[in-house]
Structure formats: structure tokens, C-alpha cells
Amino acid sequence: MASILAVDDSASMRQMVSFTLKGAGYDVVEAVDGVDALNKAKSKKFDCVVTDVNMPNKDGITLIKDLRALPDYKFVPMLMLTTESGTDKKQQGKEAGATGWIVKPFNPDQLLKTIQKVLG
């Protein structure tokens, strides 16, 4: 089963994402911010990354840019999970290399459908 890196500075949000994905059989590793996520991504290759946008130390858009610069993550699907639904943030996410966008509060079924779609 695919392994997914779930990145969010909110513990409750990480738990919800993790619970939803583990319930569907995915292997999930949690990261507390972009710095933590980047370190974990360098030590293990994930099949998909789900990241919050607004986080301390390194935000989600910067994280996606940094991951896209790594050979292992050129084509890995990366989803942004955020309360921001503005088109400017979506545009920044696309430019950074985000595959898709999920608005919080998310619907667990929608999250799973989106993950299944990007993982093909």
C-alpha cells in the first residue's frame, strides 16, 4: 500500500488526516511543519504528500518547491490541505508544483477519492 506524508502544524488535523488514510490501508507518517517534513522525505521516499499551507518554520508552498527540487519527488503527487480557498494561493501552489488542493474542513471521503485519483 502507498505511503503518505501528512504535514500539518495542528495535531488534531494531522490525526484526522492520518486516521482517515490509515483506515483506508495507507501507511502514514506525520510531520509537524515543512522542516520536519523535508527531513523525513529525505530519509524515506513517500508515494504522496498531503501538506497544510500556513505553518511555522516552513510553509506548505515552500515545502513543495523544496521537495520538487529533489530527484525522488519530481513526479510524486502533492496535495495542499488548507483553509485558504483564494485563487492567488491556489496559483502559488500550482506554480510550486502542487498536484491538487483540498479545502479544510475536509470530507474524509473526498480526501480518499482525491488520494486514489492522484495515485492512479
CSV table of C-alpha atoms in Angstrom, one decimal:
chain,number,residue,atom,x,y,z
A,1,MET,CA,0.0,0.0,0.0
A,2,ALA,CA,1.1,3.5,-0.7
A,3,SER,CA,3.0,5.6,1.9
A,4,ILE,CA,1.8,9.1,2.6
A,5,LEU,CA,3.5,12.0,4.4
A,6,ALA,CA,0.9,14.1,6.2
A,7,VAL,CA,2.2,17.6,7.2
A,8,ASP,CA,0.3,20.0,9.4
A,9,ASP,CA,1.2,22.1,12.5
A,10,SER,CA,-2.2,21.3,14.0
A,11,ALA,CA,-2.0,18.0,15.9
A,12,SER,CA,-5.8,17.4,15.6
A,13,MET,CA,-5.7,18.0,11.8
A,14,ARG,CA,-2.7,15.6,11.5
A,15,GLN,CA,-4.6,13.0,13.5
A,16,MET,CA,-7.7,13.4,11.3
A,17,VAL,CA,-5.8,13.0,8.1
A,18,SER,CA,-3.8,10.1,9.5
A,19,PHE,CA,-6.9,8.3,10.9
A,20,THR,CA,-8.7,8.7,7.6
A,21,LEU,CA,-5.8,7.4,5.5
A,22,LYS,CA,-4.8,4.6,7.8
A,23,GLY,CA,-8.4,3.5,7.9
A,24,ALA,CA,-8.2,3.0,4.1
A,25,GLY,CA,-5.0,1.0,4.5
A,26,TYR,CA,-2.3,3.6,3.7
A,27,ASP,CA,1.0,3.8,5.5
A,28,VAL,CA,1.1,7.3,7.1
A,29,VAL,CA,4.0,9.3,8.5
A,30,GLU,CA,3.2,12.6,10.2
A,31,ALA,CA,5.3,15.8,10.2
A,32,VAL,CA,4.8,18.9,12.3
A,33,ASP,CA,6.0,21.5,9.7
A,34,GLY,CA,7.8,21.9,6.5
A,35,VAL,CA,11.3,21.5,8.0
A,36,ASP,CA,10.3,18.2,9.7
A,37,ALA,CA,8.6,17.0,6.5
A,38,LEU,CA,11.6,17.8,4.3
A,39,ASN,CA,13.9,15.8,6.7
A,40,LYS,CA,11.5,12.9,6.7
A,41,ALA,CA,11.1,13.0,2.9
A,42,LYS,CA,14.9,12.8,2.5
A,43,SER,CA,15.2,9.7,4.7
A,44,LYS,CA,12.2,7.8,3.2
A,45,LYS,CA,10.5,8.0,-0.2
A,46,PHE,CA,6.8,8.7,0.0
A,47,ASP,CA,4.2,8.0,-2.7
A,48,CYS,CA,2.2,11.1,-1.9
A,49,VAL,CA,2.5,14.2,0.3
A,50,VAL,CA,-0.5,16.0,1.9
A,51,THR,CA,0.5,19.3,3.4
A,52,ASP,CA,-1.0,22.3,5.1
A,53,VAL,CA,-0.2,25.7,3.7
A,54,ASN,CA,0.2,28.0,6.7
A,55,MET,CA,2.8,26.6,9.1
A,56,PRO,CA,5.7,27.9,11.1
A,57,ASN,CA,9.3,27.3,10.1
A,58,LYS,CA,8.5,26.4,6.5
A,59,ASP,CA,5.1,26.8,4.9
A,60,GLY,CA,3.5,24.3,2.5
A,61,ILE,CA,4.2,26.1,-0.7
A,62,THR,CA,8.0,26.4,0.2
A,63,LEU,CA,7.9,22.7,1.2
A,64,ILE,CA,6.5,21.7,-2.2
A,65,LYS,CA,9.1,23.8,-4.0
A,66,ASP,CA,11.9,22.2,-1.9
A,67,LEU,CA,10.5,18.6,-2.5
A,68,ARG,CA,10.2,19.2,-6.2
A,69,ALA,CA,13.9,20.1,-6.3
A,70,LEU,CA,14.7,16.6,-5.1
A,71,PRO,CA,15.1,13.9,-7.8
A,72,ASP,CA,12.9,11.5,-5.8
A,73,TYR,CA,10.0,13.9,-5.7
A,74,LYS,CA,9.8,15.3,-9.2
A,75,PHE,CA,6.7,13.3,-10.0
A,76,VAL,CA,5.2,12.5,-6.6
A,77,PRO,CA,1.7,13.8,-6.1
A,78,MET,CA,1.5,16.6,-3.6
A,79,LEU,CA,-1.9,17.8,-2.2
A,80,MET,CA,-2.4,21.1,-0.4
A,81,LEU,CA,-4.8,20.9,2.5
A,82,THR,CA,-5.8,24.3,3.7
A,83,THR,CA,-8.4,26.8,4.9
A,84,GLU,CA,-7.3,29.1,2.2
A,85,SER,CA,-9.6,28.9,-0.9
A,86,GLY,CA,-8.4,32.1,-2.6
A,87,THR,CA,-7.2,31.8,-6.2
A,88,ASP,CA,-3.9,33.5,-5.5
A,89,LYS,CA,-2.8,30.8,-3.0
A,90,LYS,CA,-4.0,28.1,-5.5
A,91,GLN,CA,-1.9,29.8,-8.2
A,92,GLN,CA,1.1,29.9,-5.9
A,93,GLY,CA,0.6,26.2,-5.1
A,94,LYS,CA,0.3,25.3,-8.8
A,95,GLU,CA,3.5,27.2,-9.6
A,96,ALA,CA,5.3,25.5,-6.7
A,97,GLY,CA,4.3,22.1,-8.2
A,98,ALA,CA,1.2,21.1,-6.2
A,99,THR,CA,-0.9,18.4,-7.8
A,100,GLY,CA,-4.2,19.3,-6.1
A,101,TRP,CA,-6.0,21.3,-3.5
A,102,ILE,CA,-8.3,20.2,-0.6
A,103,VAL,CA,-10.1,22.8,1.5
A,104,LYS,CA,-10.5,22.4,5.2
A,105,PRO,CA,-12.6,21.3,7.0
A,106,PHE,CA,-12.2,18.3,4.6
A,107,ASN,CA,-14.6,15.5,4.0
A,108,PRO,CA,-12.8,12.1,4.6
A,109,ASP,CA,-14.4,10.5,1.5
A,110,GLN,CA,-13.3,13.5,-0.6
A,111,LEU,CA,-9.7,13.2,0.8
A,112,LEU,CA,-9.6,9.4,0.0
A,113,LYS,CA,-11.1,9.9,-3.5
A,114,THR,CA,-8.5,12.6,-4.3
A,115,ILE,CA,-5.6,10.5,-3.0
A,116,GLN,CA,-6.8,7.5,-5.0
A,117,LYS,CA,-7.1,9.7,-8.1
A,118,VAL,CA,-3.6,11.1,-7.8
A,119,LEU,CA,-2.0,7.8,-7.0
A,120,GLY,CA,-3.7,6.3,-10.1
